[in-house]
Amino acid sequence: MNSTELENMIRAILADNLNGAVGSKATPNAIFHQVEDAIIAGYGAYRQYMAEALALRTKIITALREELAPLISEMSERAADETGMGNAPDKIAKNTAALANTPGIEDLTTRALTGDGGMVLFELSPFGLIGAIAPSTNPTETIINNTISMLAAGNAVYFSPHPGAKNVSLWLIEKIEGIIYRASGIHNLVTTVANPTFDATREMMAHPRIALLAVTGGPAIVDMAMKTGKKVIGAGPGNPPVLVDETACPIKAAKDIVDGAAFDHNVLCIAEKSVIVVDSIADRLVDNMQKNGALLVSSAADVAKLRQVVITEKGEANKKLVGKSPAVILQAAGLSAPFAPRLIIVEVGKDDPLVLVEQLMPVLPIVRVKDFDEGLALALVVENDLHHTAIMHSQNVSRLNRAAKTMQTSIFVKNGPSYAGLGIGAEGFTTFTIATPTGEGTTSPRTFARKRRCVLTNGFSIR
């Protein structure tokens, strides 16, 4: 029996086992009416996928990149229209980055140790069927990013989209499943349900065939996943400060900050949420921010009106204004502007709720400090040990290093807009699941793989 015949026999046995023990029936549609059916189909697809060569993973990812690229404008417009958050042009940039800049199987590196006792291989292999929860803030970007990462690692994926982005998410998942099938001949490597409710998500989390939970969302859903007893890769909240010292270039720093904070109306969790600036450079920074399309609201009465609509009586961000444009937020506050601003900026004290509460809105508070030391201390308070993201503008390398080491965030951006930390307009791969609560940080295919060791005794050491 040659290798091809043996491989075909293994696949036939595997298919028989799936039809009997697993009870999976492939369907040409990624969307199921019942959670149970979607999970069983996804698990069956994973078992088939396991029998395939690594080359098939690359073929699938290549097909996704080629066939989804023409749909990026449409999916971006659909997401903006359905969620009412952000704007289509910036979503195009995010979706493009997710599609083109998410790593494939090259991220799954093998290590080997050799010695007198033989050889040990450390390899990365799949978990199985992953339950992935996607947010409404970055629905299509997260689905694309996680699909590529998780399939590159050899897994299948059950997606639980946010109800607020249901239509565009289901539309995209169905497109993705079709592309995968045409590239691989395997149905259901990506599945979901037609009605992605909270109860459906809870049922998925508890299902024994779900091997791993990847949660991109708020602290409540991450906490719920942690209580399942399963391994969780959880992306939690952030409140990224941007620290500007007196050595920074106020022209470049101002442009970078406005570009980052205004990007997609600030729905990115890594976006600048407050500015902490040394007083001696503050006036020049604020002036240049206005030159880059920011509107300075300076009247104490107007700042109070703005605060009242942005922060609720419970001290939380007003969810109705998350990801809305500056024009919509100004209108809600009863304020007007002489032009269409990209960003609203206000100068406030260090204890202001606008500084301490993560808003996900294009409203950027600015706090003056006397020097770098005071600024770094305040940045720590504002970031609140979330270990998510921080940004700093400075020409002092020692200070940049000190801030990075002190903050200990998953992403630290030096002298650039916050989105550089996602590999948009900068080096590095793109990710939309930044797992700070569970410690994985910026996720990639290797995040969604188990480390295994394969041992050979008394051989393959030639030193």
CSV table of C-alpha atoms in Angstrom, one decimal:
chain,number,residue,atom,x,y,z
A,1,MET,CA,0.0,0.0,0.0
A,2,ASN,CA,1.5,3.4,-1.0
A,3,SER,CA,1.3,6.6,0.9
A,4,THR,CA,-1.6,7.9,-1.1
A,5,GLU,CA,-3.7,4.8,-0.6
A,6,LEU,CA,-2.9,4.9,3.1
A,7,GLU,CA,-4.0,8.5,3.4
A,8,ASN,CA,-7.3,7.8,1.6
A,9,MET,CA,-8.0,4.9,3.9
A,10,ILE,CA,-7.4,7.1,7.0
A,11,ARG,CA,-9.7,9.8,5.6
A,12,ALA,CA,-12.4,7.2,4.9
A,13,ILE,CA,-12.2,5.8,8.4
A,14,LEU,CA,-12.3,9.3,9.9
A,15,ALA,CA,-15.4,10.1,7.8
A,16,ASP,CA,-17.1,6.9,9.0
A,17,ASN,CA,-16.3,7.8,12.6
A,18,LEU,CA,-17.7,11.3,12.2
A,19,ASN,CA,-21.0,10.1,10.6
A,20,GLY,CA,-21.5,7.6,13.4
A,21,ALA,CA,-19.9,8.8,16.7
A,22,VAL,CA,-20.2,12.5,16.1
A,23,GLY,CA,-23.3,12.5,14.0
A,24,SER,CA,-22.2,15.5,11.9
A,25,LYS,CA,-23.9,16.2,8.7
A,26,ALA,CA,-22.1,18.7,6.5
A,27,THR,CA,-24.3,21.5,5.2
A,28,PRO,CA,-23.5,24.1,2.5
A,29,ASN,CA,-24.5,26.9,4.9
A,30,ALA,CA,-22.5,28.2,7.9
A,31,ILE,CA,-25.7,29.4,9.6
A,32,PHE,CA,-27.7,26.9,11.8
A,33,HIS,CA,-30.9,27.3,13.7
A,34,GLN,CA,-29.7,25.4,16.7
A,35,VAL,CA,-26.4,25.8,18.7
A,36,GLU,CA,-26.1,22.1,19.0
A,37,ASP,CA,-26.2,21.5,15.3
A,38,ALA,CA,-23.7,24.3,14.6
A,39,ILE,CA,-21.3,22.9,17.1
A,40,ILE,CA,-21.6,19.3,16.0
A,41,ALA,CA,-21.1,20.3,12.4
A,42,GLY,CA,-18.1,22.4,13.3
A,43,TYR,CA,-16.5,19.6,15.3
A,44,GLY,CA,-17.0,17.2,12.4
A,45,ALA,CA,-15.3,19.7,10.1
A,46,TYR,CA,-12.4,20.0,12.5
A,47,ARG,CA,-11.9,16.3,12.5
A,48,GLN,CA,-11.7,16.3,8.7
A,49,TYR,CA,-9.4,19.3,8.7
A,50,MET,CA,-7.0,17.4,11.0
A,51,ALA,CA,-6.4,14.8,8.4
A,52,GLU,CA,-5.3,17.4,5.8
A,53,ALA,CA,-1.8,18.7,5.0
A,54,LEU,CA,-0.6,22.1,6.2
A,55,ALA,CA,-0.6,23.2,2.6
A,56,LEU,CA,-4.4,23.2,2.7
A,57,ARG,CA,-4.4,25.8,5.5
A,58,THR,CA,-2.4,28.1,3.4
A,59,LYS,CA,-4.6,27.5,0.4
A,60,ILE,CA,-7.7,28.5,2.5
A,61,ILE,CA,-6.0,31.6,3.8
A,62,THR,CA,-4.9,32.6,0.3
A,63,ALA,CA,-8.5,32.1,-1.0
A,64,LEU,CA,-9.9,34.2,1.8
A,65,ARG,CA,-7.5,37.0,1.0
A,66,GLU,CA,-8.3,37.0,-2.7
A,67,GLU,CA,-12.1,36.6,-2.5
A,68,LEU,CA,-12.8,38.8,0.5
A,69,ALA,CA,-10.7,41.7,-0.8
A,70,PRO,CA,-13.4,42.9,-3.3
A,71,LEU,CA,-16.0,42.8,-0.5
A,72,ILE,CA,-14.1,45.1,1.9
A,73,SER,CA,-15.9,48.3,1.0
A,74,GLU,CA,-19.3,46.6,1.2
A,75,MET,CA,-18.7,45.0,4.5
A,76,SER,CA,-17.3,48.2,6.0
A,77,GLU,CA,-20.4,50.1,4.9
A,78,ARG,CA,-22.7,47.4,6.2
A,79,ALA,CA,-21.0,47.5,9.6
A,80,ALA,CA,-21.1,51.2,9.9
A,81,ASP,CA,-24.8,51.3,8.8
A,82,GLU,CA,-25.9,48.5,11.1
A,83,THR,CA,-24.0,49.3,14.2
A,84,GLY,CA,-24.2,53.1,13.9
A,85,MET,CA,-20.6,53.2,15.1
A,86,GLY,CA,-17.5,54.5,13.4
A,87,ASN,CA,-17.3,55.3,9.7
A,88,ALA,CA,-16.8,53.2,6.5
A,89,PRO,CA,-13.5,54.7,5.3
A,90,ASP,CA,-11.7,53.8,8.5
A,91,LYS,CA,-13.4,50.4,8.7
A,92,ILE,CA,-12.0,49.8,5.2
A,93,ALA,CA,-8.5,50.4,6.5
A,94,LYS,CA,-9.1,48.1,9.5
A,95,ASN,CA,-10.6,45.3,7.4
A,96,THR,CA,-7.8,45.6,4.9
A,97,ALA,CA,-5.2,45.2,7.6
A,98,ALA,CA,-7.0,42.2,9.2
A,99,LEU,CA,-7.2,40.5,5.8
A,100,ALA,CA,-3.7,41.2,4.5
A,101,ASN,CA,-1.7,41.4,7.7
A,102,THR,CA,-2.9,38.5,9.9
A,103,PRO,CA,-0.2,35.8,10.0
A,104,GLY,CA,-0.7,32.3,8.6
A,105,ILE,CA,1.0,29.1,9.3
A,106,GLU,CA,4.4,30.8,9.3
A,107,ASP,CA,3.6,31.9,12.8
A,108,LEU,CA,3.6,28.2,14.0
A,109,THR,CA,7.3,27.8,14.6
A,110,THR,CA,8.9,24.5,15.7
A,111,ARG,CA,11.6,24.2,18.4
A,112,ALA,CA,14.0,21.3,18.8
A,113,LEU,CA,16.3,20.4,21.6
A,114,THR,CA,19.0,17.7,21.1
A,115,GLY,CA,21.6,16.1,23.4
A,116,ASP,CA,23.0,12.8,24.6
A,117,GLY,CA,19.5,11.6,25.4
A,118,GLY,CA,18.1,12.2,21.9
A,119,MET,CA,15.8,14.9,20.5
A,120,VAL,CA,12.7,16.7,21.6
A,121,LEU,CA,10.4,18.6,19.2
A,122,PHE,CA,8.1,21.3,20.5
A,123,GLU,CA,5.3,21.8,18.0
A,124,LEU,CA,2.1,23.8,18.0
A,125,SER,CA,-1.1,21.9,17.2
A,126,PRO,CA,-4.8,22.8,17.2
A,127,PHE,CA,-7.2,22.9,20.2
A,128,GLY,CA,-10.2,21.7,18.2
A,129,LEU,CA,-13.4,23.7,17.9
A,130,ILE,CA,-13.0,27.2,19.2
A,131,GLY,CA,-15.9,29.3,20.5
A,132,ALA,CA,-15.2,32.9,19.4
A,133,ILE,CA,-17.2,35.9,20.5
A,134,ALA,CA,-17.0,39.0,18.3
A,135,PRO,CA,-17.9,42.5,19.4
A,136,SER,CA,-20.2,45.1,17.7
A,137,THR,CA,-17.4,47.7,17.7
A,138,ASN,CA,-15.1,45.8,15.3
A,139,PRO,CA,-17.3,42.9,14.1
A,140,THR,CA,-16.0,42.2,10.6
A,141,GLU,CA,-12.4,42.9,11.5
A,142,THR,CA,-12.5,40.5,14.4
A,143,ILE,CA,-14.2,37.8,12.4
A,144,ILE,CA,-11.6,38.0,9.6
A,145,ASN,CA,-8.7,38.2,11.9
A,146,ASN,CA,-9.8,35.3,14.1
A,147,THR,CA,-10.8,33.1,11.2
A,148,ILE,CA,-7.3,33.4,9.6
A,149,SER,CA,-5.5,32.9,12.9
A,150,MET,CA,-7.6,30.0,14.2
A,151,LEU,CA,-7.7,28.2,10.9
A,152,ALA,CA,-4.0,28.7,10.4
A,153,ALA,CA,-3.5,26.9,13.8
A,154,GLY,CA,-5.7,24.0,12.5
A,155,ASN,CA,-8.9,24.7,14.4
A,156,ALA,CA,-12.5,25.1,13.4
A,157,VAL,CA,-14.5,28.1,14.7
A,158,TYR,CA,-18.0,28.7,16.0
A,159,PHE,CA,-18.6,32.4,16.0
A,160,SER,CA,-20.9,34.1,18.4
A,161,PRO,CA,-21.5,37.6,16.9
A,162,HIS,CA,-22.8,40.6,18.9
A,163,PRO,CA,-26.5,41.0,18.4
A,164,GLY,CA,-25.9,44.6,17.5
A,165,ALA,CA,-23.8,43.5,14.5
A,166,LYS,CA,-25.9,40.4,13.7
A,167,ASN,CA,-26.7,41.0,10.0
A,168,VAL,CA,-23.3,42.0,8.8
A,169,SER,CA,-21.6,39.3,10.9
A,170,LEU,CA,-23.9,36.5,9.5
A,171,TRP,CA,-23.4,37.8,6.0
A,172,LEU,CA,-19.6,37.7,6.3
A,173,ILE,CA,-19.5,34.3,8.0
A,174,GLU,CA,-21.6,32.8,5.2
A,175,LYS,CA,-19.2,34.3,2.6
A,176,ILE,CA,-16.2,33.0,4.5
A,177,GLU,CA,-17.7,29.5,4.8
A,178,GLY,CA,-18.3,29.4,1.0
A,179,ILE,CA,-14.8,30.5,0.3
A,180,ILE,CA,-13.3,27.9,2.6
A,181,TYR,CA,-15.4,25.1,1.1
A,182,ARG,CA,-14.4,26.0,-2.5
A,183,ALA,CA,-10.7,26.0,-1.4
A,184,SER,CA,-10.8,22.8,0.7
A,185,GLY,CA,-13.9,20.8,0.0
A,186,ILE,CA,-14.7,20.9,3.7
A,187,HIS,CA,-18.0,22.4,4.9
A,188,ASN,CA,-18.6,24.0,8.3
A,189,LEU,CA,-15.1,24.9,9.4
A,190,VAL,CA,-16.8,28.2,10.3
A,191,THR,CA,-20.3,28.1,11.8
A,192,THR,CA,-22.8,30.2,13.7
A,193,VAL,CA,-26.5,30.4,14.5
A,194,ALA,CA,-29.1,32.5,12.9
A,195,ASN,CA,-30.1,34.2,16.1
A,196,PRO,CA,-27.0,35.0,18.1
A,197,THR,CA,-28.5,35.8,21.5
A,198,PHE,CA,-27.0,35.9,25.0
A,199,ASP,CA,-28.6,32.5,25.7
A,200,ALA,CA,-27.1,31.0,22.6
A,201,THR,CA,-23.7,32.3,23.6
A,202,ARG,CA,-24.1,30.8,27.1
A,203,GLU,CA,-25.1,27.4,25.5
A,204,MET,CA,-22.1,27.5,23.3
A,205,MET,CA,-19.7,28.3,26.1
A,206,ALA,CA,-20.9,25.3,28.1
A,207,HIS,CA,-20.9,22.8,25.3
A,208,PRO,CA,-18.3,19.9,25.8
A,209,ARG,CA,-17.2,20.0,22.1
A,210,ILE,CA,-16.0,23.6,22.5
A,211,ALA,CA,-12.3,23.2,23.4
A,212,LEU,CA,-11.3,26.9,23.8
A,213,LEU,CA,-13.1,30.2,24.3
A,214,ALA,CA,-11.8,33.4,22.6
A,215,VAL,CA,-13.7,36.4,23.8
A,216,THR,CA,-13.4,39.8,22.2
A,217,GLY,CA,-15.7,42.0,24.3
A,218,GLY,CA,-16.3,43.7,27.6
A,219,PRO,CA,-15.4,42.6,31.1
A,220,ALA,CA,-18.9,41.0,31.7
A,221,ILE,CA,-18.6,38.5,28.9
A,222,VAL,CA,-15.0,37.7,29.7
A,223,ASP,CA,-16.0,37.0,33.3
A,224,MET,CA,-18.8,34.8,32.2
A,225,ALA,CA,-16.4,32.8,30.0
A,226,MET,CA,-13.9,32.4,32.8
A,227,LYS,CA,-16.5,30.8,35.0
A,228,THR,CA,-17.0,27.9,32.5
A,229,GLY,CA,-13.8,26.2,33.6
A,230,LYS,CA,-12.6,26.1,30.0
A,231,LYS,CA,-9.4,27.7,28.8
A,232,VAL,CA,-10.2,31.3,27.9
A,233,ILE,CA,-8.3,33.8,25.8
A,234,GLY,CA,-10.0,37.0,26.9
A,235,ALA,CA,-9.8,40.5,25.4
A,236,GLY,CA,-10.8,43.0,28.1
A,237,PRO,CA,-11.2,46.8,28.5
A,238,GLY,CA,-8.5,49.4,28.2
A,239,ASN,CA,-8.3,53.2,28.8
A,240,PRO,CA,-5.1,54.1,26.9
A,241,PRO,CA,-3.4,57.3,28.0
A,242,VAL,CA,-1.0,59.2,25.7
A,243,LEU,CA,1.9,60.9,27.5
A,244,VAL,CA,3.6,63.8,25.8
A,245,ASP,CA,6.8,65.3,27.3
A,246,GLU,CA,8.5,68.6,26.6
A,247,THR,CA,11.0,67.0,24.1
A,248,ALA,CA,8.2,65.8,21.8
A,249,CYS,CA,7.7,67.4,18.4
A,250,PRO,CA,4.3,69.2,19.0
A,251,ILE,CA,3.5,69.2,15.2
A,252,LYS,CA,3.9,65.5,14.7
A,253,ALA,CA,2.6,64.5,18.1
A,254,ALA,CA,-0.6,66.5,17.5
A,255,LYS,CA,-1.2,65.0,14.1
A,256,ASP,CA,-0.6,61.4,15.4
A,257,ILE,CA,-2.9,61.9,18.4
A,258,VAL,CA,-5.7,63.4,16.4
A,259,ASP,CA,-5.3,60.7,13.7
A,260,GLY,CA,-5.4,57.9,16.3
A,261,ALA,CA,-8.2,59.2,18.5
A,262,ALA,CA,-10.4,60.2,15.6
A,263,PHE,CA,-9.9,56.9,13.7
A,264,ASP,CA,-13.3,55.2,13.3
A,265,HIS,CA,-14.7,57.6,15.9
A,266,ASN,CA,-12.5,56.1,18.6
A,267,VAL,CA,-14.2,52.6,18.8
A,268,LEU,CA,-10.8,50.9,18.9
A,269,CYS,CA,-9.9,49.8,22.4
A,270,ILE,CA,-6.3,50.7,21.7
A,271,ALA,CA,-7.2,54.3,20.7
A,272,GLU,CA,-6.0,57.3,22.7
A,273,LYS,CA,-8.5,58.0,25.4
A,274,SER,CA,-6.8,60.9,27.2
A,275,VAL,CA,-3.8,63.1,26.7
A,276,ILE,CA,-1.4,63.8,29.6
A,277,VAL,CA,1.0,66.6,28.5
A,278,VAL,CA,3.8,68.5,30.2
A,279,ASP,CA,2.7,72.0,30.7
A,280,SER,CA,5.6,73.7,28.9
A,281,ILE,CA,4.5,72.1,25.6
A,282,ALA,CA,0.8,71.9,26.1
A,283,ASP,CA,-0.2,75.2,24.4
A,284,ARG,CA,1.7,74.2,21.2
A,285,LEU,CA,0.3,70.7,21.3
A,286,VAL,CA,-3.3,71.9,21.6
A,287,ASP,CA,-2.8,74.6,18.9
A,288,ASN,CA,-1.5,72.0,16.5
A,289,MET,CA,-4.3,69.5,17.4
A,290,GLN,CA,-6.8,72.2,16.3
A,291,LYS,CA,-4.9,72.6,13.1
A,292,ASN,CA,-5.4,68.9,12.4
A,293,GLY,CA,-9.2,69.1,12.7
A,294,ALA,CA,-9.8,68.9,16.5
A,295,LEU,CA,-12.4,71.2,18.0
A,296,LEU,CA,-11.4,72.7,21.4
A,297,VAL,CA,-14.4,73.1,23.7
A,298,SER,CA,-13.1,75.6,26.3
A,299,SER,CA,-16.0,77.1,28.1
A,300,ALA,CA,-16.6,75.5,31.5
A,301,ALA,CA,-20.3,75.5,30.9
A,302,ASP,CA,-19.9,73.8,27.5
A,303,VAL,CA,-17.5,71.2,29.0
A,304,ALA,CA,-20.1,70.4,31.6
A,305,LYS,CA,-22.8,69.9,29.0
A,306,LEU,CA,-20.5,67.6,27.1
A,307,ARG,CA,-19.6,65.6,30.2
A,308,GLN,CA,-23.3,65.3,31.1
A,309,VAL,CA,-24.1,63.5,27.8
A,310,VAL,CA,-20.9,61.5,27.5
A,311,ILE,CA,-20.9,60.1,31.1
A,312,THR,CA,-24.1,58.7,32.7
A,313,GLU,CA,-25.2,59.3,36.2
A,314,LYS,CA,-23.8,55.9,37.1
A,315,GLY,CA,-20.4,57.1,36.1
A,316,GLU,CA,-20.3,55.0,32.9
A,317,ALA,CA,-19.9,55.8,29.2
A,318,ASN,CA,-23.2,56.6,27.5
A,319,LYS,CA,-23.5,53.6,25.2
A,320,LYS,CA,-25.9,55.5,22.9
A,321,LEU,CA,-23.0,57.7,21.9
A,322,VAL,CA,-20.2,55.0,21.6
A,323,GLY,CA,-18.6,55.4,18.2
A,324,LYS,CA,-20.7,58.3,17.1
A,325,SER,CA,-19.3,61.2,15.2
A,326,PRO,CA,-18.2,64.5,16.9
A,327,ALA,CA,-21.2,66.2,15.2
A,328,VAL,CA,-23.7,63.8,16.8
A,329,ILE,CA,-22.1,64.1,20.2
A,330,LEU,CA,-22.1,67.9,20.0
A,331,GLN,CA,-25.7,67.9,19.0
A,332,ALA,CA,-26.6,65.7,21.9
A,333,ALA,CA,-24.8,68.2,24.2
A,334,GLY,CA,-26.6,71.1,22.7
A,335,LEU,CA,-23.4,72.6,21.3
A,336,SER,CA,-22.5,73.8,17.8
A,337,ALA,CA,-19.2,74.0,15.8
A,338,PRO,CA,-18.1,76.4,13.1
A,339,PHE,CA,-16.7,73.4,11.1
A,340,ALA,CA,-17.1,69.6,11.0
A,341,PRO,CA,-14.5,68.4,13.5
A,342,ARG,CA,-12.7,65.1,13.4
A,343,LEU,CA,-12.3,65.1,17.2
A,344,ILE,CA,-13.5,67.0,20.3
A,345,ILE,CA,-10.9,68.0,22.8
A,346,VAL,CA,-11.3,69.5,26.3
A,347,GLU,CA,-8.9,70.5,29.0
A,348,VAL,CA,-9.9,69.1,32.4
A,349,GLY,CA,-8.4,68.1,35.7
A,350,LYS,CA,-6.8,64.7,36.4
A,351,ASP,CA,-9.7,63.4,38.4
A,352,ASP,CA,-12.4,64.2,35.8
A,353,PRO,CA,-14.7,61.3,34.8
A,354,LEU,CA,-13.8,62.1,31.1
A,355,VAL,CA,-10.2,61.0,32.0
A,356,LEU,CA,-11.0,58.0,34.2
A,357,VAL,CA,-13.8,56.4,32.2
A,358,GLU,CA,-13.2,54.6,28.9
A,359,GLN,CA,-15.6,56.2,26.5
A,360,LEU,CA,-15.0,54.8,23.0
A,361,MET,CA,-16.0,58.2,21.6
A,362,PRO,CA,-14.1,60.9,19.7
A,363,VAL,CA,-14.0,63.1,22.9
A,364,LEU,CA,-10.4,63.5,24.1
A,365,PRO,CA,-9.7,65.0,27.5
A,366,ILE,CA,-6.3,66.8,28.0
A,367,VAL,CA,-4.6,67.1,31.4
A,368,ARG,CA,-1.6,69.3,32.1
A,369,VAL,CA,1.2,68.1,34.4
A,370,LYS,CA,4.3,69.9,35.6
A,371,ASP,CA,6.9,67.3,34.4
A,372,PHE,CA,7.4,63.8,33.0
A,373,ASP,CA,7.5,62.1,36.4
A,374,GLU,CA,4.1,63.5,37.3
A,375,GLY,CA,2.8,62.6,33.9
A,376,LEU,CA,3.9,59.0,34.1
A,377,ALA,CA,2.4,58.6,37.6
A,378,LEU,CA,-0.9,59.9,36.3
A,379,ALA,CA,-0.7,57.6,33.2
A,380,LEU,CA,-0.5,54.6,35.5
A,381,VAL,CA,-3.6,55.8,37.4
A,382,VAL,CA,-5.5,56.4,34.1
A,383,GLU,CA,-4.5,53.0,32.6
A,384,ASN,CA,-5.6,51.4,35.9
A,385,ASP,CA,-3.4,48.3,35.6
A,386,LEU,CA,-5.5,47.0,32.7
A,387,HIS,CA,-2.1,46.4,30.9
A,388,HIS,CA,-3.8,47.1,27.6
A,389,THR,CA,-2.3,50.0,25.6
A,390,ALA,CA,-0.3,53.2,26.2
A,391,ILE,CA,1.2,55.7,23.9
A,392,MET,CA,4.0,58.2,24.4
A,393,HIS,CA,5.5,61.1,22.4
A,394,SER,CA,9.1,62.0,23.3
A,395,GLN,CA,12.6,62.3,21.9
A,396,ASN,CA,14.1,61.1,25.2
A,397,VAL,CA,14.9,57.4,24.7
A,398,SER,CA,15.5,56.8,28.4
A,399,ARG,CA,12.1,58.2,29.3
A,400,LEU,CA,10.4,56.1,26.5
A,401,ASN,CA,12.1,53.0,27.9
A,402,ARG,CA,11.1,53.8,31.5
A,403,ALA,CA,7.5,54.5,30.5
A,404,ALA,CA,7.3,51.2,28.6
A,405,LYS,CA,8.8,49.2,31.4
A,406,THR,CA,6.6,50.9,34.0
A,407,MET,CA,3.3,50.7,32.2
A,408,GLN,CA,3.7,47.0,31.2
A,409,THR,CA,1.0,47.2,28.6
A,410,SER,CA,0.3,44.7,25.8
A,411,ILE,CA,0.9,47.5,23.3
A,412,PHE,CA,3.1,50.5,23.8
A,413,VAL,CA,3.4,52.9,20.9
A,414,LYS,CA,6.2,55.4,20.7
A,415,ASN,CA,5.9,58.5,18.6
A,416,GLY,CA,3.0,57.4,16.4
A,417,PRO,CA,-0.8,57.1,16.3
A,418,SER,CA,-2.3,54.3,18.5
A,419,TYR,CA,-3.3,52.2,15.5
A,420,ALA,CA,0.3,51.7,14.7
A,421,GLY,CA,0.1,49.1,17.5
A,422,LEU,CA,-2.2,47.0,15.3
A,423,GLY,CA,0.3,47.0,12.4
A,424,ILE,CA,-1.7,49.7,10.5
A,425,GLY,CA,0.8,52.0,8.9
A,426,ALA,CA,3.6,50.4,10.9
A,427,GLU,CA,5.5,47.2,11.3
A,428,GLY,CA,4.0,44.1,13.0
A,429,PHE,CA,1.1,41.8,12.4
A,430,THR,CA,-2.6,42.9,12.8
A,431,THR,CA,-4.8,41.6,15.6
A,432,PHE,CA,-8.2,42.6,16.9
A,433,THR,CA,-8.2,40.3,19.9
A,434,ILE,CA,-5.8,41.8,22.5
A,435,ALA,CA,-5.9,39.3,25.4
A,436,THR,CA,-4.8,41.4,28.4
A,437,PRO,CA,-6.9,39.8,31.2
A,438,THR,CA,-5.7,36.3,30.4
A,439,GLY,CA,-2.1,37.4,29.5
A,440,GLU,CA,-1.7,36.4,25.9
A,441,GLY,CA,-1.5,40.0,24.6
A,442,THR,CA,-1.7,40.5,20.9
A,443,THR,CA,-3.0,37.3,19.5
A,444,SER,CA,-1.9,35.4,16.4
A,445,PRO,CA,-2.1,31.8,15.1
A,446,ARG,CA,0.3,30.5,17.8
A,447,THR,CA,-2.1,31.8,20.5
A,448,PHE,CA,-4.7,29.4,19.3
A,449,ALA,CA,-2.5,26.3,19.4
A,450,ARG,CA,-1.4,23.9,22.1
A,451,LYS,CA,2.3,23.3,22.7
A,452,ARG,CA,3.1,19.6,22.4
A,453,ARG,CA,6.4,17.7,22.7
A,454,CYS,CA,7.5,14.8,20.6
A,455,VAL,CA,10.4,12.8,22.0
A,456,LEU,CA,12.9,10.6,20.3
A,457,THR,CA,15.4,8.9,22.6
A,458,ASN,CA,19.0,8.1,21.7
A,459,GLY,CA,19.0,9.7,18.3
A,460,PHE,CA,19.4,12.7,16.1
A,461,SER,CA,22.1,14.5,18.1
A,462,ILE,CA,25.2,15.0,15.9
A,463,ARG,CA,27.0,17.5,18.1
